[in-house]
Coordinates of C-alpha atoms in Angstrom, one line a residue:
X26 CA 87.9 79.3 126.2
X27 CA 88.4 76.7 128.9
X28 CA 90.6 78.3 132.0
X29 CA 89.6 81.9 130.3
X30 CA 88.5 84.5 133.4
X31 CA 85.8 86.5 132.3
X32 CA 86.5 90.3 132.4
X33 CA 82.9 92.1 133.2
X34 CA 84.2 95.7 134.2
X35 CA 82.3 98.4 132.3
X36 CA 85.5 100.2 131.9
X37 CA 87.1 97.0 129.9
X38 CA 84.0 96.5 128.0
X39 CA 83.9 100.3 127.0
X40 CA 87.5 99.8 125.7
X41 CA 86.4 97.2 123.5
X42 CA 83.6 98.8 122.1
X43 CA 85.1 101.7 121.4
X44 CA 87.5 99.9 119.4
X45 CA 84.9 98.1 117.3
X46 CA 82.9 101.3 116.4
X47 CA 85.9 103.0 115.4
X48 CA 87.1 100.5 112.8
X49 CA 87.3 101.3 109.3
X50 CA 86.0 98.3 106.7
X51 CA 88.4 99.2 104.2
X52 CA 91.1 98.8 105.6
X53 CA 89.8 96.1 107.7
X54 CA 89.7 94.3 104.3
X55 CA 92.7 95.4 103.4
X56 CA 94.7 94.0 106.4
X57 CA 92.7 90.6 106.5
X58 CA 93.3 89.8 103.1
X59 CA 96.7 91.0 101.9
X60 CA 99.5 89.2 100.5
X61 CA 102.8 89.3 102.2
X62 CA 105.4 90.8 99.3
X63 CA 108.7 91.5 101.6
X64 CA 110.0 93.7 103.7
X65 CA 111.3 97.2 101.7
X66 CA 112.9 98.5 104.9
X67 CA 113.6 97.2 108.4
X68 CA 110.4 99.6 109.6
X69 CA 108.1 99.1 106.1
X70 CA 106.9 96.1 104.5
X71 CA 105.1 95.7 100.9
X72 CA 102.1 93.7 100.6
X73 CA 99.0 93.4 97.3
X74 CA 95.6 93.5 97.9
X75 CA 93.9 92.6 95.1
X76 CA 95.8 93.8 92.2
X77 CA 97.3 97.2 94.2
X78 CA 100.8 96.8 96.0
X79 CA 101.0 99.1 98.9
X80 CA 103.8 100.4 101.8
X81 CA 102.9 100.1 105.2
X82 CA 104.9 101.3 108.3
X83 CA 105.3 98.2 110.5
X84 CA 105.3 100.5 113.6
X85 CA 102.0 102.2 113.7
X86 CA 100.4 99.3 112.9
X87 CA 101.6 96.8 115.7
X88 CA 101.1 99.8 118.1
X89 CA 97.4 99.6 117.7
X90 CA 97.4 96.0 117.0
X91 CA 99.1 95.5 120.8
X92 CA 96.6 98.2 122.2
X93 CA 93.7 95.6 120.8
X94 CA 95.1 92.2 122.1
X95 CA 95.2 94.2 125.4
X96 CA 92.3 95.4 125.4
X97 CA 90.6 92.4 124.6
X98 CA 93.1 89.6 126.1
X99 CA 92.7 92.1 129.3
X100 CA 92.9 89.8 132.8
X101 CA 94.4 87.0 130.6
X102 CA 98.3 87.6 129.7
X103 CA 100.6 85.1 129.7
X104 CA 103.9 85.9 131.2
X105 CA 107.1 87.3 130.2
X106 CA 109.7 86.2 132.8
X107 CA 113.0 88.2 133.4
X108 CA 115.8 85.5 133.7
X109 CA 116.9 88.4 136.5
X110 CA 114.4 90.4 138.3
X111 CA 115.2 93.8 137.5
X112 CA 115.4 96.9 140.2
X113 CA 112.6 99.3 139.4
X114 CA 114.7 102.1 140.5
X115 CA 117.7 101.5 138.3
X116 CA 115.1 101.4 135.3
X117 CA 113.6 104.7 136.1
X118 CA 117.0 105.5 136.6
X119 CA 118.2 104.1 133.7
X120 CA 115.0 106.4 131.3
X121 CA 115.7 109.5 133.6
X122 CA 119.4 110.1 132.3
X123 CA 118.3 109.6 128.5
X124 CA 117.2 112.8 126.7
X125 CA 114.0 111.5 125.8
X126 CA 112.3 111.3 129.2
X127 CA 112.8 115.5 129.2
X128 CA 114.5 115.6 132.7
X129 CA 115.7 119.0 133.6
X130 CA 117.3 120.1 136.7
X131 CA 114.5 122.4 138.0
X132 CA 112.5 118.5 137.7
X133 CA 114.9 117.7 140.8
X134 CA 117.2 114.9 141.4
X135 CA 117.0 112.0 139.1
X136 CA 117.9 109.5 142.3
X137 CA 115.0 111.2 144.2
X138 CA 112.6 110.3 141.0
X139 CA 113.6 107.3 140.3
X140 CA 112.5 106.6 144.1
X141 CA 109.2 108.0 143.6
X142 CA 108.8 106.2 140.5
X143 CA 109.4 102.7 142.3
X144 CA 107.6 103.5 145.2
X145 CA 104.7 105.0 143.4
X146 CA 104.6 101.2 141.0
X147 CA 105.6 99.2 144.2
X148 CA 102.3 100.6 145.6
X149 CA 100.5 99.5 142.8
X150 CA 102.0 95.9 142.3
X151 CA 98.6 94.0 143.5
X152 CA 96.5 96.0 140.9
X153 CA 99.6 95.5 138.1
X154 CA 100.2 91.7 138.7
X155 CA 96.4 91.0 138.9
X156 CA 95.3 92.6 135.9
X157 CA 98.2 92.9 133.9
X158 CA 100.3 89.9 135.0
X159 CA 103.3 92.7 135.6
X160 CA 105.0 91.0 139.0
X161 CA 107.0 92.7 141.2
X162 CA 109.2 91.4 144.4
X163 CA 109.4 92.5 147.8
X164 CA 112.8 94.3 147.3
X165 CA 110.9 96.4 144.2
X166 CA 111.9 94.1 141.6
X167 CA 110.3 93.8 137.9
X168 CA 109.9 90.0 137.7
X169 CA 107.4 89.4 134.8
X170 CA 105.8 91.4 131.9
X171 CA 102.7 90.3 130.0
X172 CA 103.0 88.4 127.3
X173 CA 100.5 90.1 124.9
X174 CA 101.6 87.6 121.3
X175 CA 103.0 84.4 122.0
X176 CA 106.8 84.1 120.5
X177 CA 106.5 88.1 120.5
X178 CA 109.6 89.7 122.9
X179 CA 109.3 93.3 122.4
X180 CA 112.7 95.6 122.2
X181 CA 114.2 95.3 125.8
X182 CA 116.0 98.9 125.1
X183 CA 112.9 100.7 125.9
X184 CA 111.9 99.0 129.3
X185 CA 113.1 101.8 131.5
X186 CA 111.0 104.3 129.5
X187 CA 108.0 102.0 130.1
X188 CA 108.6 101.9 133.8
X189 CA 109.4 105.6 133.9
X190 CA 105.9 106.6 132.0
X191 CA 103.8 103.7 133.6
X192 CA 104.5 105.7 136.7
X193 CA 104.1 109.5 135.2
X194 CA 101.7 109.0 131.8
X195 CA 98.8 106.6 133.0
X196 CA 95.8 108.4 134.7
X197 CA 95.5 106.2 137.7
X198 CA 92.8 108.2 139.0
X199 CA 90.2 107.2 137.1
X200 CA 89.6 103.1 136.1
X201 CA 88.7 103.5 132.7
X202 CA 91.3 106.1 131.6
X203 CA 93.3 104.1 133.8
X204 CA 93.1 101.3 131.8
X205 CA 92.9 103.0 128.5
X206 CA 96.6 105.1 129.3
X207 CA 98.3 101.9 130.6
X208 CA 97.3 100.1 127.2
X209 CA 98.1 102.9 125.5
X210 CA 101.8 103.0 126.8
X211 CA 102.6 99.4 127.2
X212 CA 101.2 99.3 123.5
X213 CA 104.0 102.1 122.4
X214 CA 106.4 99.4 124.7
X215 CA 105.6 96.9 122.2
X216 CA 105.5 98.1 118.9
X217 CA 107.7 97.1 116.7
X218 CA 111.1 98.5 116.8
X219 CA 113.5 96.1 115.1
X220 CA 116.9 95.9 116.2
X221 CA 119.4 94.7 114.0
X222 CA 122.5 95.4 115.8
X223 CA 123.3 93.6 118.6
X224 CA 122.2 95.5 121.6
X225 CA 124.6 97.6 123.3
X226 CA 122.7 98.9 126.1
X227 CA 123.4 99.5 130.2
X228 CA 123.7 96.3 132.1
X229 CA 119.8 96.7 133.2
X230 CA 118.5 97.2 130.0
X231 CA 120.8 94.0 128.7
X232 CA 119.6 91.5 131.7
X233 CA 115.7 92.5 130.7
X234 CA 116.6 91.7 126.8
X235 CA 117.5 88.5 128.3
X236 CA 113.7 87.6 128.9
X237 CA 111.7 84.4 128.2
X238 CA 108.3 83.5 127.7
X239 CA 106.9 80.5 130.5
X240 CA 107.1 78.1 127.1
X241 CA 110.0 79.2 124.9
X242 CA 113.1 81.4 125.2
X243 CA 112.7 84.1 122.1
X244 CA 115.7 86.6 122.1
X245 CA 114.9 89.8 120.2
X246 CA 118.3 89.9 117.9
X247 CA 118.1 85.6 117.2
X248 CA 115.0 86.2 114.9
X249 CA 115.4 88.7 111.7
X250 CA 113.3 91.2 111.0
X251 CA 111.2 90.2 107.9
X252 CA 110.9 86.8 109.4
X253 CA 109.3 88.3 113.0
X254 CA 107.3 90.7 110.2
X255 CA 105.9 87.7 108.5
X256 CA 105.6 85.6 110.4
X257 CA 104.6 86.1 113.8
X258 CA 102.8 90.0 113.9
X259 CA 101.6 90.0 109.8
X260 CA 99.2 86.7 111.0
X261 CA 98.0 88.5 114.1
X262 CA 97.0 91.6 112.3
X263 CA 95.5 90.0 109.9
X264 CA 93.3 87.7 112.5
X265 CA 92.9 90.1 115.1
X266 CA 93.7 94.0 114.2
X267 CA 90.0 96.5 114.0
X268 CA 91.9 99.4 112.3
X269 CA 90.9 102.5 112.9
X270 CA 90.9 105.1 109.8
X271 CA 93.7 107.1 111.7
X272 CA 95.6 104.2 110.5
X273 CA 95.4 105.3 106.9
X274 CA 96.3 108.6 107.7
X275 CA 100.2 110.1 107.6
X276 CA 101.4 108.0 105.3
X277 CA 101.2 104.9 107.4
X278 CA 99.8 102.5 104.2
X279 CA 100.4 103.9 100.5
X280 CA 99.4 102.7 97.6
X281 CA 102.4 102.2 94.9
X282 CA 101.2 100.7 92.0
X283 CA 97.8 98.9 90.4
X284 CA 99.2 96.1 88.7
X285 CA 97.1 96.4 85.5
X286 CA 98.0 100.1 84.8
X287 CA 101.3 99.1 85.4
X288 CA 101.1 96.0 82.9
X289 CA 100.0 98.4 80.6
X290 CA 103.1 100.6 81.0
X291 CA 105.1 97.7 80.3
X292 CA 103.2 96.7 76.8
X293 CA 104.1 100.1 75.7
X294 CA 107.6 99.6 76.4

């Protein structure tokens, strides 16, 4: 692809070939040729394959589909560019005050972690803007996010976890599990989480739902949730998701019918 830089590192490669090894031609087949149905629930959609109807969880799903396009767009993000730069600290702030980031008080202050948080990503901005077009400012600012699916915003609300775990649950010491944890967790960033209220979030959270892509403004609550399903992650997964077998596992796809034995049902009736 013309203006494509070539990624060589073993670490990225290794990322990508892991992925490939580990798919699962079943349900390989099953993603790439499904038929849309509808959406049963905000989280689940219905689709056939063949003549089977089947459930699948919408969250699960993206989240592995996002760690893919990373892995494999890796170097070449587009941009996701806050309309206000957003203070690092008052994100890590913002996810240390929330019960699921598991502060305690023996952890220590929450003003003194958020510090360490920024400082510890403000030290790492070259590496973060370079690889994964995540831009930060002078005054420890979040000015961009990659774009991993183009018309794709993922659910602002959960930003300030994202900066609080980039900093505490990616192994920065070691370039391919460095590489593999970030995906992992900006993966869980982006996965699916529709939002169908309008947000009503802290005034950091709200300025970062207010993001735009370089190319078109896409607000998370101006696009419904079966029409973001169909039509913008349903075509990527079926073009570009390798799904792994743990995909079929815990009730992530379920089958609910075969059409003929349920035709059959019906001519008894």
């Amino acid at each position: 692809v013309p203006g494509r830089r070539v990624i060589r590192l073993s670490s990225v490669i290794a990322l990508q070939k892991a992925i490939q090894s580990n798919q699962h031609a079943g349900l390989r087949d099953l993603v790439v040729n499904h038929k849309f149905v509808g959406c049963a629930t905000p989280s689940h959609f219905l689709f056939q394959h063949q003549t089977k109807l089947y459930v699948a969880n919408i969250l699960p799903m993206t989240e592995e589909l996002f760690y893919q396009l990373f892995a494999f767009d890796f170097g070449n993000f587009g941009t996701l560019k806050m309309q206000e730069a957003l203070s690092l600290h008052e994100l890590a702030l913002l996810a240390l005050q929330s019960a699921e980031s598991g502060w305690t008080p023996e952890d220590g202050d929450r003003e003194d972690l958020a510090t360490q948080v920024a400082d510890f990503l403000i030290s790492k901005a070259s590496m973060l803007s370079d690889y994964f077009a995540m831009n930060i400012d002078s005054d420890g600012r979040l000015m961009t996010l990659p774009l991993l699916l183009e018309k794709f915003v993922p659910n602002m609300d959960q930003l300030p976890m994202l900066i609080l775990r980039l900093a505490t649950e990616v192994e920065w010491s070691c370039e391919q599990e460095c590489f593999e944890t970030f995906g992992r967790e900006l993966s869980r960033f982006y996965a699916y989480r529709p939002s169908l209220l309008p947000a009503q979030s802290t005034d950091a959270a709200s300025q970062a739902n207010n993001t735009k892509s370089q190319t078109e403004t896409c607000f998370w609550n101006q696009r419904s949730y079966k029409w973001v399903t169909e039509h913008i992650l349903l075509p990527a997964v079926r073009s570009r998701l390798l799904p792994p077998s743990s995909l079929g596992e815990d009730n992530n796809i379920v089958q609910l019918a075969d059409l003929p034995e349920l035709y059959k049902v019906f001519e008894r009736c």
